Coordinates of C-alpha atoms and ligand atoms in Angstrom, one line a residue:
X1 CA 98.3 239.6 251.7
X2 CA 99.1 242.1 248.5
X3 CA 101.3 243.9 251.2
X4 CA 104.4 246.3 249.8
X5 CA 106.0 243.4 251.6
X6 CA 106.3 241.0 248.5
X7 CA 107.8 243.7 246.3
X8 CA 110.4 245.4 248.4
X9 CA 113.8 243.5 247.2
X10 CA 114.6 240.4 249.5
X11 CA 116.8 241.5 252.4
X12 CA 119.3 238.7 251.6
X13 CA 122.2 240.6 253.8
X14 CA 120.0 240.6 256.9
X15 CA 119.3 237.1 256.5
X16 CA 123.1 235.5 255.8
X17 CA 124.0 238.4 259.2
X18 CA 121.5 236.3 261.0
X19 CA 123.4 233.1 260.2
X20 CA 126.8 234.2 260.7
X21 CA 126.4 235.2 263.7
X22 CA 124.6 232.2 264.9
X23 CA 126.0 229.2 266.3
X24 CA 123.3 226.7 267.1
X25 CA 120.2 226.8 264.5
X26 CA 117.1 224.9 264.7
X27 CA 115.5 224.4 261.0
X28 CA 112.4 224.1 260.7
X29 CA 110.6 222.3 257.5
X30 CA 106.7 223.2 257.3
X31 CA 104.5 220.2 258.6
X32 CA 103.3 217.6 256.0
X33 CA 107.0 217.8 254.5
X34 CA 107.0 217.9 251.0
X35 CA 110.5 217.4 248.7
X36 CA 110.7 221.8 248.8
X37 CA 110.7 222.0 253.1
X38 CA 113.1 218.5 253.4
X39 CA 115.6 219.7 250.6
X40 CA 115.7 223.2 251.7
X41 CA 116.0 222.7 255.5
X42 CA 118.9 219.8 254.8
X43 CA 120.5 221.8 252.1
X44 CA 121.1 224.2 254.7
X45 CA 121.6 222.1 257.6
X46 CA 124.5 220.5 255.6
X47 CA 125.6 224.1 254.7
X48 CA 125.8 225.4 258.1
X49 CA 127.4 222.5 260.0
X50 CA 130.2 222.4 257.5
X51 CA 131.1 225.8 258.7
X52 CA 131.4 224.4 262.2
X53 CA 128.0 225.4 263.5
X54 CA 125.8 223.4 265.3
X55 CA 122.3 223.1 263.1
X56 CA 119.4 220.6 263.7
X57 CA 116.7 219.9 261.5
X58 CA 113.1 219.5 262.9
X59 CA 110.0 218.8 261.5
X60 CA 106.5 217.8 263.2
X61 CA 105.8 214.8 260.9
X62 CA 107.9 212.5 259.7
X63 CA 109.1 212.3 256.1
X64 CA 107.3 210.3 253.8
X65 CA 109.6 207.1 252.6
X66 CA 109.9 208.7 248.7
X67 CA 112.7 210.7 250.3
X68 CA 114.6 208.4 251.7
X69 CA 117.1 208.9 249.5
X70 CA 118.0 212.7 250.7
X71 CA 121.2 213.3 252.7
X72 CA 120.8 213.3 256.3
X73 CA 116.7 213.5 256.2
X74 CA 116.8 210.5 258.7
X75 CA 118.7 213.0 261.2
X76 CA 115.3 215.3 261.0
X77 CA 113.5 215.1 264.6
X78 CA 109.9 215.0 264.8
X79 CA 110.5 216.8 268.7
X80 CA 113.3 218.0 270.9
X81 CA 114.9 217.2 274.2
X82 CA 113.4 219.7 276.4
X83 CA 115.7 222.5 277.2
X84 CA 118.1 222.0 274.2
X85 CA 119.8 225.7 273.7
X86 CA 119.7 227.6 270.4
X87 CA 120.1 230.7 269.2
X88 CA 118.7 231.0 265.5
X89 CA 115.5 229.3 264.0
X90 CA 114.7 229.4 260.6
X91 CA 111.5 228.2 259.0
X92 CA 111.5 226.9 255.7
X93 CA 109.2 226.6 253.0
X94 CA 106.5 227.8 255.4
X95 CA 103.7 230.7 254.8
X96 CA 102.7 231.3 258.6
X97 CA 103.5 230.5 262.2
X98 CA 101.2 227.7 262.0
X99 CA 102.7 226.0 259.4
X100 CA 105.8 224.9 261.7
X101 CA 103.9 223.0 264.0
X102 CA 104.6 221.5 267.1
X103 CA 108.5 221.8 267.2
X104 CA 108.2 226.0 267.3
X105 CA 107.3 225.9 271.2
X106 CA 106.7 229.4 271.8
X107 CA 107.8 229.5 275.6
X108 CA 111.2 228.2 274.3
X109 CA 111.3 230.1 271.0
X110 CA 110.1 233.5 271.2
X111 CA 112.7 235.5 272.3
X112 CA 114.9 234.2 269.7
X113 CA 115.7 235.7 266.2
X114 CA 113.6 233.9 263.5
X115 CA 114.5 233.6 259.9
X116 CA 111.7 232.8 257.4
X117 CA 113.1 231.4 254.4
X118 CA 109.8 231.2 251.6
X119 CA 108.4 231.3 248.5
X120 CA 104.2 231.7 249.1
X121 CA 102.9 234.7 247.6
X122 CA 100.5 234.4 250.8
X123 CA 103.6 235.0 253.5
X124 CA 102.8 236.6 256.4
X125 CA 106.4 237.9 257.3
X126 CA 106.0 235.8 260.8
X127 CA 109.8 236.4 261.2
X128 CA 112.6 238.6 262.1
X129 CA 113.5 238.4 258.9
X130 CA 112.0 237.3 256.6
X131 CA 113.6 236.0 253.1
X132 CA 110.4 235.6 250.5
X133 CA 110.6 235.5 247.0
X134 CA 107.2 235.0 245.5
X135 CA 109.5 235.0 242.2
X136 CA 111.0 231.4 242.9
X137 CA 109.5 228.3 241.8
X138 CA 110.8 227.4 245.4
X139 CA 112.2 228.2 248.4
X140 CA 115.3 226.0 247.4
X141 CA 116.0 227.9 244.8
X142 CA 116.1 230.8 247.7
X143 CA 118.9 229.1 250.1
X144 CA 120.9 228.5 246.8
X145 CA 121.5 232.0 246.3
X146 CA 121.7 232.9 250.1
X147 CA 124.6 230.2 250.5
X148 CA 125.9 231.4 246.8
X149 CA 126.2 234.9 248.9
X150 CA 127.9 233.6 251.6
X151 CA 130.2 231.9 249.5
X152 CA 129.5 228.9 251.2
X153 CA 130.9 225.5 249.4
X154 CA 127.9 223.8 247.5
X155 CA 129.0 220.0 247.9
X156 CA 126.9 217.2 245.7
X157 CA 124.7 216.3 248.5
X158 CA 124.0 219.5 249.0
X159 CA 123.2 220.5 245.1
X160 CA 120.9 217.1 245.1
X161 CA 119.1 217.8 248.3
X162 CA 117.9 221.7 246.1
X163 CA 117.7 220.0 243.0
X164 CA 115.1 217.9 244.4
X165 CA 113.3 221.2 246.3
X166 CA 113.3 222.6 242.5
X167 CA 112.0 219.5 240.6
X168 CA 109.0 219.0 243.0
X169 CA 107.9 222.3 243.4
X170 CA 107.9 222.3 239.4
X171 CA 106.7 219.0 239.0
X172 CA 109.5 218.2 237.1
X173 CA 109.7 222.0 235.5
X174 CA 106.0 221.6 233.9
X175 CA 104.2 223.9 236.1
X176 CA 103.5 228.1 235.4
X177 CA 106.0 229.0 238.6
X178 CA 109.0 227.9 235.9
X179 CA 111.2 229.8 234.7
X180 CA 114.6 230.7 232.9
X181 CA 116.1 231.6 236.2
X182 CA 114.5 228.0 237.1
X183 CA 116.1 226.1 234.6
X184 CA 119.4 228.1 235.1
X185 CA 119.4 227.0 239.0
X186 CA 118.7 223.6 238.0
X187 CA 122.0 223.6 235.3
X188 CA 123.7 225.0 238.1
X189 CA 123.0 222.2 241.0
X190 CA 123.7 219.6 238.1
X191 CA 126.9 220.6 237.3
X192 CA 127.5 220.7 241.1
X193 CA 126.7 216.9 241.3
X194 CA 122.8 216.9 241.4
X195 CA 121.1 213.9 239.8
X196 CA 118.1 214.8 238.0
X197 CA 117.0 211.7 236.4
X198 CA 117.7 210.0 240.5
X199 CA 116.0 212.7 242.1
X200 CA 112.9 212.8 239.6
X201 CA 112.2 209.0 239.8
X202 CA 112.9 209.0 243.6
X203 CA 110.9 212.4 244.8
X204 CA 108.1 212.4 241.8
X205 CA 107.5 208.9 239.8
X206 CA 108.3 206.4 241.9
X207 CA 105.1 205.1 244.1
X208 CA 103.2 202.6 246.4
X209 CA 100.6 200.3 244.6
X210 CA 98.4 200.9 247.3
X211 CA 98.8 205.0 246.4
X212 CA 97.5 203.8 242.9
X213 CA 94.4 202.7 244.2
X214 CA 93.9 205.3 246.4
X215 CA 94.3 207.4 243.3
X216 CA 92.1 205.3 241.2
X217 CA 89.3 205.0 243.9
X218 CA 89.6 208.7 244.4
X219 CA 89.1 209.2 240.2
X220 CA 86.2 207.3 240.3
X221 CA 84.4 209.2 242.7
X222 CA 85.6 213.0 241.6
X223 CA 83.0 215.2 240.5
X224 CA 83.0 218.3 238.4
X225 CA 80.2 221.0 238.9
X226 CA 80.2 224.6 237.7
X227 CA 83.7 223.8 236.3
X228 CA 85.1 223.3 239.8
X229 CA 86.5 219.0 240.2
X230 CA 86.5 217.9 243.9
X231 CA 86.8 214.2 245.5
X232 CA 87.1 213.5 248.9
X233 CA 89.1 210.5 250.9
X234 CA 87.9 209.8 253.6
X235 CA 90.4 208.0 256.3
X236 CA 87.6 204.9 256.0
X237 CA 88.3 204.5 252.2
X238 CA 92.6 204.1 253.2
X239 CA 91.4 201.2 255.5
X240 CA 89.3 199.5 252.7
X241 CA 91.9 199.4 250.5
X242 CA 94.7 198.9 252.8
X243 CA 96.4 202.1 252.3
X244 CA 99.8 202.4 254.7
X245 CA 100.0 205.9 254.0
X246 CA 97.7 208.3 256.9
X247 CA 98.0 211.4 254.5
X248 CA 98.4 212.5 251.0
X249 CA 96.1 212.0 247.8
X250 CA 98.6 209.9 245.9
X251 CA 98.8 212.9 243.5
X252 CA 94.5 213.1 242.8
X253 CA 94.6 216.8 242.8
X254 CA 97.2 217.3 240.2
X255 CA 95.3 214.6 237.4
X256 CA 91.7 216.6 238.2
X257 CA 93.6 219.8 237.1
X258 CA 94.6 218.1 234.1
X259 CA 90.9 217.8 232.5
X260 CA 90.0 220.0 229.9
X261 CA 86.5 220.8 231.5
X262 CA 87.9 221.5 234.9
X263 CA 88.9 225.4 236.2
X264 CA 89.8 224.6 239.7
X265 CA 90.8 221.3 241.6
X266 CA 89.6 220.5 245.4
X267 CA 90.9 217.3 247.2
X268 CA 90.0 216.7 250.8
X269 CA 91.6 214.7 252.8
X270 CA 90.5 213.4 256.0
X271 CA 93.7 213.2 258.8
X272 CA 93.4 210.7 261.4
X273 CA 92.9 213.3 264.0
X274 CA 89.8 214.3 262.1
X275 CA 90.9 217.5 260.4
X276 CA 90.5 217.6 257.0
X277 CA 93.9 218.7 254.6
X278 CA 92.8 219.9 251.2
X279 CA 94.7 220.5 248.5
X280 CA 93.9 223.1 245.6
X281 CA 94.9 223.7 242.1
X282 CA 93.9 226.2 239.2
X283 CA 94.5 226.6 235.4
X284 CA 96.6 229.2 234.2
X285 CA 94.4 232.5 234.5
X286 CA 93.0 231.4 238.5
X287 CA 93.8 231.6 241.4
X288 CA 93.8 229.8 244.1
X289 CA 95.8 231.1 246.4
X290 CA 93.7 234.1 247.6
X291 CA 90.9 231.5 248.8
X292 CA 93.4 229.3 251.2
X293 CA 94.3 232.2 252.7
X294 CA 90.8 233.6 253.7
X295 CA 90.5 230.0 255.1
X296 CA 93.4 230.1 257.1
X297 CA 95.5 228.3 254.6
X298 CA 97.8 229.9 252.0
X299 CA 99.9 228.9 248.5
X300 CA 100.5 229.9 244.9
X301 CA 97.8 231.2 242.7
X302 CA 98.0 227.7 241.0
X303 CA 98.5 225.0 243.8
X304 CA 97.2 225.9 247.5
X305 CA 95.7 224.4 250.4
X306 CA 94.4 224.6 253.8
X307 CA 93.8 222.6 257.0
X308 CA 89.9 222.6 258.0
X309 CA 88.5 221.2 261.2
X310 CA 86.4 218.0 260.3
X311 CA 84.3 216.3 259.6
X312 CA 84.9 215.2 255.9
X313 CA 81.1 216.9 254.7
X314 CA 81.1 219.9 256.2
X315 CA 84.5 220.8 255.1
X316 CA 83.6 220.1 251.4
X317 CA 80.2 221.7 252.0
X318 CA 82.0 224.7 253.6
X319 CA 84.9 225.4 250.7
X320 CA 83.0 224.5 247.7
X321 CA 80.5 227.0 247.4
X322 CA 83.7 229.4 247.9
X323 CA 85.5 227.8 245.0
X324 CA 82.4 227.7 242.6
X325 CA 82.5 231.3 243.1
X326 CA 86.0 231.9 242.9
X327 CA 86.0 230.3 239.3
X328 CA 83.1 232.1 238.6
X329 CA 84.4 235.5 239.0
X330 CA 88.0 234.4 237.4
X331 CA 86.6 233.2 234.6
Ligands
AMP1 P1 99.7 220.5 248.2 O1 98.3 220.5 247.6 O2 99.7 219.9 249.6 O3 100.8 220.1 247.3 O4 100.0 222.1 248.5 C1 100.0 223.0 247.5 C2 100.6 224.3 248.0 O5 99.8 224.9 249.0 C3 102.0 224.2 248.6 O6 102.7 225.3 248.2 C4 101.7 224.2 250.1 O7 102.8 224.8 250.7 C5 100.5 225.1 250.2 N1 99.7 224.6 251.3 C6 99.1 223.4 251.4 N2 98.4 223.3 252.6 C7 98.6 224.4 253.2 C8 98.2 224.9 254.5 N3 97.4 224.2 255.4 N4 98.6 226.2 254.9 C9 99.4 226.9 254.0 N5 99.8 226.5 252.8 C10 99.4 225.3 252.4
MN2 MN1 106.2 223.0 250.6
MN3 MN1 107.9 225.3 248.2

């Protein structure tokens, strides 16, 4: 993980040769999209078919409702037609093979060239090339200055669709991953036509009731031991309260952080297939990061997570112990 890798400069030549040359791309947004993998991988579908090219963006699940409002995101397929030809993938937002899911079919996909465009200080370089930046407060803030080099034209859609990669993966520019360069990419897309009141309330405030009280249930049964907060939501607890939404914590994570007496966050969330998601933050000073990796996860050092075969206990009984410790030997 601490390879040369993330300090060697990124090879931003290799990767915009890559796209040139191509003429039919899949994109690829990491599975359990989140506003960083939709607005990248349209930002740069958008990009690529304005210079003629054909480019298709893919992405195992469906995106959640919030970004509805992102140019083109109802174009993303959740599969392909068997057989369809191309001759460039690139995965976005992703820190491992893994993390593209179903629509990277190897028998189909191997032999072509595959550009990883990421910001996850736990990359594994899965690509031919691989464009990471543990630098960026997100990868959009990566395919901005790729398509900057290529002096390809930055149209409004395309400055909202980054804009919105940038104000999630900040959480509205609040988190430790922001920076001047952050706030001078997010000038930048505005005065290209980005809306960042519209994409802040769209991506980040607005919200299902029924999230609420998945939140508020969640709250209410949230523990904190050894300075470690988890809480666990199980798929029985959505069906109580009538929850539409199969995935997600409605944001529990990110309030458990936010308690004085808390050093690292857990949520766990139990999928409908039984595998448990889980979602991990720090405080400034831990990290979180290394641990999602070791379980087959990865991240930043303050907001991680990982996937963990079920059930719902032995998950929490697995990973705790390991964050108890973690915070321990951070502190
Ligand atoms: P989340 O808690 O889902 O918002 O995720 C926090 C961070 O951890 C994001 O940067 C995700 O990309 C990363 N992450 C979450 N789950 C996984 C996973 N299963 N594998 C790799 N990275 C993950
Ligand atoms: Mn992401
Ligand atoms: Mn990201």
């Amino acid at each position: 993980m601490t390879s040369n890798a993330s300090f060697a400069a990124p090879p931003w030549e290799a990767a915009a040769a890559l796209l040139r040359a191509a003429s039919r791309v899949l994109l690829i947004a990491h599975v359990s999209p989140d506003g960083d993998a939709l607005g990248s991988t349209l930002a740069l579908t958008l990009a690529l078919r304005a210079q003629g090219k054909h480019a298709v963006p893919a992405c195992q699940d469906q995106p959640h409702p919030r970004f509805g409002f992102l140019p083109s995101v109802h174009e993303i397929r959740q599969a392909l037609p068997l057989g369809e030809a191309f001759d460039l993938i690139v995965a976005l937002d992703g820190s491992d093979a893994a993390r593209m899911g179903t629509i990277y079919q190897p028998a189909q996909h191997a032999s072509l060239p595959l550009l990883v465009i990421d910001h996850h200080i736990t990359n594994t370089r899965f690509g031919t090339v691989n464009l990471v930046d543990p630098s960026a407060a997100s990868t959009a803030e990566i395919v901005f200055a790729l398509l900057k080099r290529m002096d390809a034209p930055i149209t409004p859609e395309i400055a909202n669709a980054l804009l919105t990669g940038v104000v999630t993966d900040t959480q509205a520019f609040r988190t430790s991953n922001t920076t001047p360069q952050t706030l001078a990419v997010a000038m930048e897309l505005m005065q290209l036509g980005g809306n960042l009141q519209e994409v802040t309330r769209q991506a980040l405030v607005l919200r299902t009731f029924d999230s609420l009280r998945l939140l508020g249930a969640g709250l209410m049964s949230a523990k904190v031991e050894d300075r470690v907060a988890y809480a666990a939501l199980p798929q029985k607890l959505r069906e109580e309260l009538g929850v539409r939404e199969e995935r997600g914590d409605g944001g529990l994570v990110g309030m458990l952080i936010s308690a004085y007496e808390v050093d690292i966050a857990a949520v766990f969330v139990e999928l409908p297939n039984g595998e448990v998601e889980v979602g991990l933050r720090a405080q400034p000073g831990f990290d979180v990061a290394q641990v999602a990796f070791e379980m087959g996860g990865g991240g930043h050092p303050a907001a991680a997570g990982c996937t963990l075969p079920g059930p719902l206990r032995e998950a929490v009984n697995r990973l705790l112990p390991r964050l108890k410790q973690a915070a321990r030997e951070q502190r």
